[in-house]
Each structure stands twice: as structure tokens, then as C-alpha cells.
mmCIF file of C-alpha atoms in Angstrom:
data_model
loop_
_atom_site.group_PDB
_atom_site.id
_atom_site.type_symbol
_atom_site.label_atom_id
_atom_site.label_comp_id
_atom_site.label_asym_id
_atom_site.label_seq_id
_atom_site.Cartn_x
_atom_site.Cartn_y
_atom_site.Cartn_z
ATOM 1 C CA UNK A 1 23.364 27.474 27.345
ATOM 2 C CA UNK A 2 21.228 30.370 28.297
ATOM 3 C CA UNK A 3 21.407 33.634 26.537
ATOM 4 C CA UNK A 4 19.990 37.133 25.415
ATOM 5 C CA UNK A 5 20.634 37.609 21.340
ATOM 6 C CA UNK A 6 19.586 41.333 20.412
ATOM 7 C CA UNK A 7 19.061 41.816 16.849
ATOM 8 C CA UNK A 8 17.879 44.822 14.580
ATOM 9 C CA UNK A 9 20.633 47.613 15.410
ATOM 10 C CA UNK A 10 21.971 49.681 12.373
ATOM 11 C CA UNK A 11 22.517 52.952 10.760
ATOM 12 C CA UNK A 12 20.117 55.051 11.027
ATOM 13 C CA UNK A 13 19.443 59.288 9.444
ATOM 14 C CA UNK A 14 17.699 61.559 12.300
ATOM 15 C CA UNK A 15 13.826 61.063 12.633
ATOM 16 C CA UNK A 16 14.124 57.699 11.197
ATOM 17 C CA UNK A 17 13.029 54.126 13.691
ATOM 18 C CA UNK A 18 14.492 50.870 14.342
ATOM 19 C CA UNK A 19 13.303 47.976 15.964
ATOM 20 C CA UNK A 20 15.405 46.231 18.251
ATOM 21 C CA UNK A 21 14.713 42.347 19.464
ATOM 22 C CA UNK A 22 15.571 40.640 22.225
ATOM 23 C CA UNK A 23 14.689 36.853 22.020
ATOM 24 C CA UNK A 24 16.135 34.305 24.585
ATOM 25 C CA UNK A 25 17.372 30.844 24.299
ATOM 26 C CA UNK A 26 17.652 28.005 26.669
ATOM 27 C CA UNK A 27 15.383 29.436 29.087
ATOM 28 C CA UNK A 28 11.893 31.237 28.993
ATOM 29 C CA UNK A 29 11.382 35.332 29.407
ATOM 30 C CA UNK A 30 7.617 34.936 30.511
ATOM 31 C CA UNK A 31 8.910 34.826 34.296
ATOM 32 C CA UNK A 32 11.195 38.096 33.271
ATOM 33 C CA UNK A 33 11.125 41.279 33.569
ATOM 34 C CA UNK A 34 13.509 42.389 30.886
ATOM 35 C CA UNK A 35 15.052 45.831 30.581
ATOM 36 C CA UNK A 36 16.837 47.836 27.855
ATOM 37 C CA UNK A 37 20.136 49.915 28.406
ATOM 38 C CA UNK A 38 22.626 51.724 26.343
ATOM 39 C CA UNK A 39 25.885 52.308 26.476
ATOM 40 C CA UNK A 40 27.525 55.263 24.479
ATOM 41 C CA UNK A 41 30.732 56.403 23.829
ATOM 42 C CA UNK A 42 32.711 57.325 26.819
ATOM 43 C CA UNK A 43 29.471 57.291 29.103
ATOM 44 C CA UNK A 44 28.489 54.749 31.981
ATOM 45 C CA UNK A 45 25.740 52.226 30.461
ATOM 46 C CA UNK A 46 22.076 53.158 31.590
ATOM 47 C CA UNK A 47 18.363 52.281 31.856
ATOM 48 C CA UNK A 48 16.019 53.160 28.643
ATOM 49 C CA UNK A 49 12.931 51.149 29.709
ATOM 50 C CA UNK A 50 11.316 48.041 31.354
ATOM 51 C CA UNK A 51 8.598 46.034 30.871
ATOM 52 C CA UNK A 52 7.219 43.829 33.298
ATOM 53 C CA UNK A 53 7.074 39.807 33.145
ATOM 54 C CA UNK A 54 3.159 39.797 32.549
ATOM 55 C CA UNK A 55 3.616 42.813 30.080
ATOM 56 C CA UNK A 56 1.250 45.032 31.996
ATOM 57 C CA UNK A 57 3.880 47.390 33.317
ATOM 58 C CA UNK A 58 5.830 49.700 31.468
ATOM 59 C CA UNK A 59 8.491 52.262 31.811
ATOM 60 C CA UNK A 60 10.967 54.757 30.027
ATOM 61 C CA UNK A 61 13.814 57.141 30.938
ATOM 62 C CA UNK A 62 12.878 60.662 30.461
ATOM 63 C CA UNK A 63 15.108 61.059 27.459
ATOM 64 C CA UNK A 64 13.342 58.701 25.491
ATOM 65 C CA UNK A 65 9.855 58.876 26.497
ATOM 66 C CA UNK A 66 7.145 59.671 24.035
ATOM 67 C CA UNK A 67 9.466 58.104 21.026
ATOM 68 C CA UNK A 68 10.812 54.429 22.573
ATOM 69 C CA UNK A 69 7.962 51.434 23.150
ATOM 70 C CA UNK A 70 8.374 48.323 24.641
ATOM 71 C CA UNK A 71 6.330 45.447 24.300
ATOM 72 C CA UNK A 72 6.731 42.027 24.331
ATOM 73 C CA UNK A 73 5.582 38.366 22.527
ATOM 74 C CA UNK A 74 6.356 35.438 25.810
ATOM 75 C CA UNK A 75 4.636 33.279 22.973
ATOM 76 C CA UNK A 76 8.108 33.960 20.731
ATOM 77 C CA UNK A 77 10.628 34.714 24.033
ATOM 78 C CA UNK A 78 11.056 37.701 22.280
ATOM 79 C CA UNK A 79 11.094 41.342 24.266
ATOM 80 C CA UNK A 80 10.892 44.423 21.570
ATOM 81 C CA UNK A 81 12.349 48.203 21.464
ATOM 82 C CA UNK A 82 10.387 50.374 18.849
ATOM 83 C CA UNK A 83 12.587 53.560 18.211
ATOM 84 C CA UNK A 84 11.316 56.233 16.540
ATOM 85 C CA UNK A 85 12.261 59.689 16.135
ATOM 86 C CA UNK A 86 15.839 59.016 16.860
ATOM 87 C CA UNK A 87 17.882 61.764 17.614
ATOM 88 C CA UNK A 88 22.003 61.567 17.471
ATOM 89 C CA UNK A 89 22.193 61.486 20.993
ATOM 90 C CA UNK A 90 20.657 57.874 20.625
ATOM 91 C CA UNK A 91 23.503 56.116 19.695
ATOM 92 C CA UNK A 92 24.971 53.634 21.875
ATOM 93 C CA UNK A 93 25.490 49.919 22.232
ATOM 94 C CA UNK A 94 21.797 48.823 23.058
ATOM 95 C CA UNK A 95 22.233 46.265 25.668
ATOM 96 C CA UNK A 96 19.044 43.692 27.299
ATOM 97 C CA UNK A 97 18.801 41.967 30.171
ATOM 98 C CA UNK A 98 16.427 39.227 32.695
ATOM 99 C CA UNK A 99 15.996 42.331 35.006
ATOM 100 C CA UNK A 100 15.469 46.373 35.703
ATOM 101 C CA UNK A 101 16.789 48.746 37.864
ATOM 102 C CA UNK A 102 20.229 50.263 37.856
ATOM 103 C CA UNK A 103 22.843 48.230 35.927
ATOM 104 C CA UNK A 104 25.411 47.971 38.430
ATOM 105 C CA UNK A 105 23.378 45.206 39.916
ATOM 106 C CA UNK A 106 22.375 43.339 36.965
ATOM 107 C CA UNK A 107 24.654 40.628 36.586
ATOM 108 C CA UNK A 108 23.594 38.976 33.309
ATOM 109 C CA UNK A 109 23.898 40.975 29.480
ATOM 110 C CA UNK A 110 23.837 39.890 26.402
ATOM 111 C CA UNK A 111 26.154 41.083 24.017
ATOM 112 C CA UNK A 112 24.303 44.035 22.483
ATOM 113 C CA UNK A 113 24.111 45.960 18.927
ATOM 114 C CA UNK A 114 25.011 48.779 17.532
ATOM 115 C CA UNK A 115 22.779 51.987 16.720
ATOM 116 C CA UNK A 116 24.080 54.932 15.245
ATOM 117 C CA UNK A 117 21.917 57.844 14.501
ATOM 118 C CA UNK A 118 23.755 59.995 12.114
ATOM 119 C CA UNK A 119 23.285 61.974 8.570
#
């Protein structure tokens, strides 16, 4: 059975990080792109970043630019979301996927997880 499992979502205060993981099973990311979205409350899901299958591209919406990275490890079928500097207006369901671009024509999502950025 193939699947997306996103782990590392939580409770966060302002200005602190999380690390989010995204590590496949039953098939191989290394021919992947493999984006990040959110979802928040009451607000239609959308793109946070991208990362290429090889790694070597990269690339962030505006809102989280500067404070999100994402890398990846093909070696552990794992793609990674560094968050730091999280503001409130980061919470959302944090979603991945095998592809980029807008999310109306992604067609595969794993389940996501939880971050809440609150005092």
C-alpha cells in the first residue's frame, strides 16, 4: 500500500520551530518532487514549498520564506519541513504530497498533522 505518513506537528509558543517529516512507504520519493501545503481553519489548502526530486531545486511561498527549509534524505524516503520563527498565522493542517503546483490538481495526500502556533 503506498502512502505519505507526516510526523512532527505539535504545539508550539511564537518564535519557537518544529520539524515536520514526510517519509513514504511502499514506493520510493527519489523520483518525486514532493511539496508541502497547509490547510487552516476556514481557508482553501495551499502551497508552502517544493523541493525537487534530485534536491537541487527549492522553493517557498512568500509568507514563509526566510523562516521554512526544505530538504530532503532519498537515502531514508524521508522529505523534511524546518519551521522556525513561527508566527500564529502558521497554524494549519500541514499536508505532503508526490507533486507541486496548485493543489487542486494534486490528486494524492497524506493525511497530515496538526501545528498550532499559540501562547
Amino acid at each position: 500500500q503506498l502512502q505519505l505518513v507526516e510526523s512532527g506537528g505539535g504545539l508550539v509558543q511564537p518564535g519557537g520551530s518544529l520539524r515536520l517529516s514526510c517519509t513514504a512507504s511502499g514506493f520510493t520519493l527519489d523520483h518525486y518532487a514532493i511539496g508541502w501545503f497547509r490547510q487552516a481553519p476556514g481557508k482553501e489548502r495551499e502551497g508552502v514549498s517544493c523541493i525537487s526530486s534530485s534536491g537541487g531545486n527549492t522553493n517557498y511561498a512568500d509568507s514563509v520564506k526566510g523562516r521554512f527549509t526544505i530538504s530532503r534524505d532519498n537515502a531514508k524516503n524521508t522529505v523534511y519541513l524546518q519551521m522556525n520563527s513561527l508566527k500564529p498565522e502558521d497554524t494549519a493542517v500541514y499536508y505532503c504530497a508526490p507533486a507541486c503546483g496548485l493543489p487542486s490538481n494534486i490528486n494524492y495526500w497524506s493525511k497530515g498533522t496538526l501545528v498550532t502556533v499559540s501562547s
